[in-house]
mmCIF file of C-alpha atoms in Angstrom:
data_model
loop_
_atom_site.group_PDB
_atom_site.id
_atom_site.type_symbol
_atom_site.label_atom_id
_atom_site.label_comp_id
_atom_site.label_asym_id
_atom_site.label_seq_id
_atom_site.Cartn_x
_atom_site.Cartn_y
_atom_site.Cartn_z
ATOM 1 C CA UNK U 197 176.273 108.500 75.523
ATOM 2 C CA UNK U 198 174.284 105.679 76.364
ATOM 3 C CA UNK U 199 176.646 103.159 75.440
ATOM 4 C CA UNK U 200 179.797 104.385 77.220
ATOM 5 C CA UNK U 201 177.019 104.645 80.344
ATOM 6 C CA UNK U 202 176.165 100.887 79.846
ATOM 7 C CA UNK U 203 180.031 100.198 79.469
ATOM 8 C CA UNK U 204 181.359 102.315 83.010
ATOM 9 C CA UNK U 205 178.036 100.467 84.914
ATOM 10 C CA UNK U 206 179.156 96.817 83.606
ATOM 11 C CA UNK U 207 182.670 97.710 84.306
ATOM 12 C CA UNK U 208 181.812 98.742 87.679
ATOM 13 C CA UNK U 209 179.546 95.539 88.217
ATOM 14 C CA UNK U 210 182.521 93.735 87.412
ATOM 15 C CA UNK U 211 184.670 95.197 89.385
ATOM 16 C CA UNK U 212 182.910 93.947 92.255
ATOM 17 C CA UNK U 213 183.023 90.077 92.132
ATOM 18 C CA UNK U 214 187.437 91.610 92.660
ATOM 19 C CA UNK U 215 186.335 93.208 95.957
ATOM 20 C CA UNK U 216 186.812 92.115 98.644
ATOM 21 C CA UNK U 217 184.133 92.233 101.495
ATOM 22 C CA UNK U 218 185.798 95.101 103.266
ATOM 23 C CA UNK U 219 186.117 97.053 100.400
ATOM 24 C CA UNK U 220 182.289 96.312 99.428
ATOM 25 C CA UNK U 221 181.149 97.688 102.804
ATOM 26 C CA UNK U 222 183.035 100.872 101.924
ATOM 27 C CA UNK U 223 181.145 100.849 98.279
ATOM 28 C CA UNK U 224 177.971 100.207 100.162
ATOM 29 C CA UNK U 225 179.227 103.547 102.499
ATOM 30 C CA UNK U 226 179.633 105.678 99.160
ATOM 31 C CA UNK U 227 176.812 104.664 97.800
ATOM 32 C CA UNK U 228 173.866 104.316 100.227
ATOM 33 C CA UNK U 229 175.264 106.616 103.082
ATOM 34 C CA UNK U 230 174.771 104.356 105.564
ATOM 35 C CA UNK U 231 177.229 101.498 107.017
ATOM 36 C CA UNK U 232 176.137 97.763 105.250
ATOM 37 C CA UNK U 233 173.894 95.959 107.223
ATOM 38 C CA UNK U 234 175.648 92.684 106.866
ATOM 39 C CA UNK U 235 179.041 90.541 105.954
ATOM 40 C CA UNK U 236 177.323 88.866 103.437
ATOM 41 C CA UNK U 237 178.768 89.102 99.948
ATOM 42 C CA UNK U 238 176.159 87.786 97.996
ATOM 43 C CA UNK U 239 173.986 90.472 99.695
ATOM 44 C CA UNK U 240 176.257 93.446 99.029
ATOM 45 C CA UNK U 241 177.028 92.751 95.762
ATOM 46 C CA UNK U 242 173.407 92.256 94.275
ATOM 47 C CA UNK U 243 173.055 95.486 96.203
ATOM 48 C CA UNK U 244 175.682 97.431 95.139
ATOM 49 C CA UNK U 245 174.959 96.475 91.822
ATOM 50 C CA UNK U 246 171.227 97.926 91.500
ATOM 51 C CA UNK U 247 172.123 100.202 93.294
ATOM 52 C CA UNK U 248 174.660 101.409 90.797
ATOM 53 C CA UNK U 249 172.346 101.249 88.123
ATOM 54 C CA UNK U 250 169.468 102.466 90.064
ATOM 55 C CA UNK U 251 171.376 106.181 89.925
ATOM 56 C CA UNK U 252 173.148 105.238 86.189
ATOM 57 C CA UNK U 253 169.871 104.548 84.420
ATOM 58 C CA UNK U 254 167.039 105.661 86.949
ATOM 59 C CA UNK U 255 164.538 103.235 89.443
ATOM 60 C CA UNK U 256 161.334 101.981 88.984
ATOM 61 C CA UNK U 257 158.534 104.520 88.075
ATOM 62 C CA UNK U 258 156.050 105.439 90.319
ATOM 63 C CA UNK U 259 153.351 103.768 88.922
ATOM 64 C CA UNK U 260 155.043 100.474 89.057
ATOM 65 C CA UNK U 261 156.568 101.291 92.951
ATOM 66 C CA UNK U 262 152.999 102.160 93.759
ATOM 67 C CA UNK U 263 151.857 98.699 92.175
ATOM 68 C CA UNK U 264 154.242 96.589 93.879
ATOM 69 C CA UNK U 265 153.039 98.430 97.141
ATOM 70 C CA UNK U 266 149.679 97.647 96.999
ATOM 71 C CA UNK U 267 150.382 93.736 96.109
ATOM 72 C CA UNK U 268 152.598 93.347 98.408
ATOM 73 C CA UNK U 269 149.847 94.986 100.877
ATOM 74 C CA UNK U 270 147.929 92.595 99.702
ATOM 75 C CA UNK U 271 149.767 89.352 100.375
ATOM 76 C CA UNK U 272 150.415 90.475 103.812
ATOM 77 C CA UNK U 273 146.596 90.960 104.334
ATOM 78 C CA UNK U 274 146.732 94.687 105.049
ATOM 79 C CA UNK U 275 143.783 97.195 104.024
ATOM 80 C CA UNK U 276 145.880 100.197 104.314
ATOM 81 C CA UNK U 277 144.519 101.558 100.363
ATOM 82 C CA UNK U 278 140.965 102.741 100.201
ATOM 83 C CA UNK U 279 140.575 101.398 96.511
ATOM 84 C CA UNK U 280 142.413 99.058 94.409
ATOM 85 C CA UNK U 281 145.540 101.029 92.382
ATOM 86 C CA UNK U 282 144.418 100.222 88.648
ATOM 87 C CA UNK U 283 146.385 97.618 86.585
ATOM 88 C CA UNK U 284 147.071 98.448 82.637
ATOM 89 C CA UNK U 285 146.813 94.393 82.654
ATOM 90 C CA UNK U 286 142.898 95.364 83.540
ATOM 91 C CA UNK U 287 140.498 93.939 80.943
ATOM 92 C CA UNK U 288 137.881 96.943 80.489
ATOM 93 C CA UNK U 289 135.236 97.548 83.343
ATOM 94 C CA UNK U 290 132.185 94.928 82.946
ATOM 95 C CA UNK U 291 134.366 92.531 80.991
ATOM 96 C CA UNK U 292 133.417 88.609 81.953
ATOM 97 C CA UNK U 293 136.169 86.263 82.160
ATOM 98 C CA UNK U 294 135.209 82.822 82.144
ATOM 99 C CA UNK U 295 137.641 80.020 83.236
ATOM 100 C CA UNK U 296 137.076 76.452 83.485
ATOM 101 C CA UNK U 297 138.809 74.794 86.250
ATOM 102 C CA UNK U 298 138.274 70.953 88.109
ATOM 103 C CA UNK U 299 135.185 70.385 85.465
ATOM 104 C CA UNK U 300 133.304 73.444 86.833
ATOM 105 C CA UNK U 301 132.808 77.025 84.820
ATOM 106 C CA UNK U 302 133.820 80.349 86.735
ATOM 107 C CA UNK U 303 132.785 83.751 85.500
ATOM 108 C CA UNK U 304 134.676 86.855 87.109
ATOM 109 C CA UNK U 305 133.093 90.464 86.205
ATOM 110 C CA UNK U 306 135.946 92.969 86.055
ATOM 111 C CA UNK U 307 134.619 96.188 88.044
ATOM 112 C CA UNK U 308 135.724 99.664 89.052
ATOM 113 C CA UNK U 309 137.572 98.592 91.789
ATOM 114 C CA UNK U 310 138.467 95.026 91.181
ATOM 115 C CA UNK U 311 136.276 91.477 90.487
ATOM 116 C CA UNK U 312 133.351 89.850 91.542
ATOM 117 C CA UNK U 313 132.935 86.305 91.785
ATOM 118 C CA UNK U 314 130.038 84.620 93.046
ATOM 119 C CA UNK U 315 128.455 87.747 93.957
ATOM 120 C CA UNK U 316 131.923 88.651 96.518
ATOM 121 C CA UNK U 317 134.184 91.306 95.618
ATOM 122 C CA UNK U 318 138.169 91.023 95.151
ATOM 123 C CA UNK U 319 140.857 93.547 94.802
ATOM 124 C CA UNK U 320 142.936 90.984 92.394
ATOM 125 C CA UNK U 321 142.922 88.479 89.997
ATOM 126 C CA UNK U 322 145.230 86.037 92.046
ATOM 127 C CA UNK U 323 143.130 86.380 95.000
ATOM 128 C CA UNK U 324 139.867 84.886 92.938
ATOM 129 C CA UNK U 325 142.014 81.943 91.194
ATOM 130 C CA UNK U 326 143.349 81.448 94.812
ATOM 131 C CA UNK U 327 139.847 81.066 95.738
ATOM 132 C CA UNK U 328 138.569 78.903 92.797
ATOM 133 C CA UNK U 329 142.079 76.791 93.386
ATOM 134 C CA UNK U 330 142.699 76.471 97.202
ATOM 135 C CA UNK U 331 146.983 77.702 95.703
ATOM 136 C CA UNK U 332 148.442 80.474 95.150
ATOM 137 C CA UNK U 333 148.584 81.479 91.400
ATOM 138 C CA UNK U 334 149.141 84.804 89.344
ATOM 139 C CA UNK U 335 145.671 85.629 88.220
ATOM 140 C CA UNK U 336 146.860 87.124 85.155
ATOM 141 C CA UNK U 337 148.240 84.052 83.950
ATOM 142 C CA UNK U 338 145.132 81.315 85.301
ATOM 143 C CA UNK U 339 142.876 83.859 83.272
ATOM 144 C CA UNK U 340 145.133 83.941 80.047
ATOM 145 C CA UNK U 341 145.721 87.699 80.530
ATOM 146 C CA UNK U 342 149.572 87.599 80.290
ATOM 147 C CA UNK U 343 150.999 88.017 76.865
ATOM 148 C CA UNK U 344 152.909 84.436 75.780
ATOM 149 C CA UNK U 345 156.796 85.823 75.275
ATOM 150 C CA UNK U 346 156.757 84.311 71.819
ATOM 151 C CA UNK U 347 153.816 85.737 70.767
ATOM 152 C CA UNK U 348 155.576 88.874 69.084
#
């Protein structure tokens, strides 16, 4: 069953790069229930497509929608959470992670709620390197917390 469900969703997929834009708006109609927002094909299509397999195979789980909320929360500077929504990637409470970086040794303490460096408190991982760095990086990664692809 799986397999003829992966088969009819790359079909469909396919099918759209043959559409034309008209007849993507009208998929967009089907599908979303609303008119498309835009002429743009590029748009609709990528669109379309999740959204196809969004109801073939199912969306994102809550856990990972409620992630992605509170990062993206985070970027734009918003304090709309009351406490930080816990990351599997978390090392266990009181872990230290020490990281050197420009000659100088950093130690973060993983709490409750997020990390303390230097005695202030942050909600993530990117928002300490971002301190220790003056750029933007994905804390997981300056810390060595993100499994290598080729490490299986």
């Amino acid at each position: 069953m799986q397999k003829e469900n992966e088969a009819k969703v790359l079909a469909r997929l396919a099918a759209l790069k043959d559409m034309t834009v008209r007849e993507l708006k009208g998929e967009w109609q089907a599908l979303m229930g609303s008119p498309a927002p835009n002429n743009s094909r590029p748009f609709l299509e990528r669109r379309i497509a999740y959204r196809i397999q969004e109801l073939t195979f199912g969306g994102i789980t809550k856990p990972t929608r409620q992630l992605l909320d509170a990062l993206a929360d985070e970027v734009e500077g918003k304090k709309v959470r009351k406490s930080m929504i816990s990351d599997p990637r978390n090392p266990v409470i009181g872990t230290r992670l020490v990281r050197e970086w420009d000659g100088t040794e950093h130690t973060i303490t993983v709490l409750k709620d997020g990390f303390d460096w230097q005695g202030r408190r942050y909600k993530s991982l990117s928002a300490v390197a971002r301190d220790i760095t003056g750029t933007q990086w994905n804390g997981y990664r300056f810390f060595g917390l993100r499994e290598r692809k080729d490490a299986a």
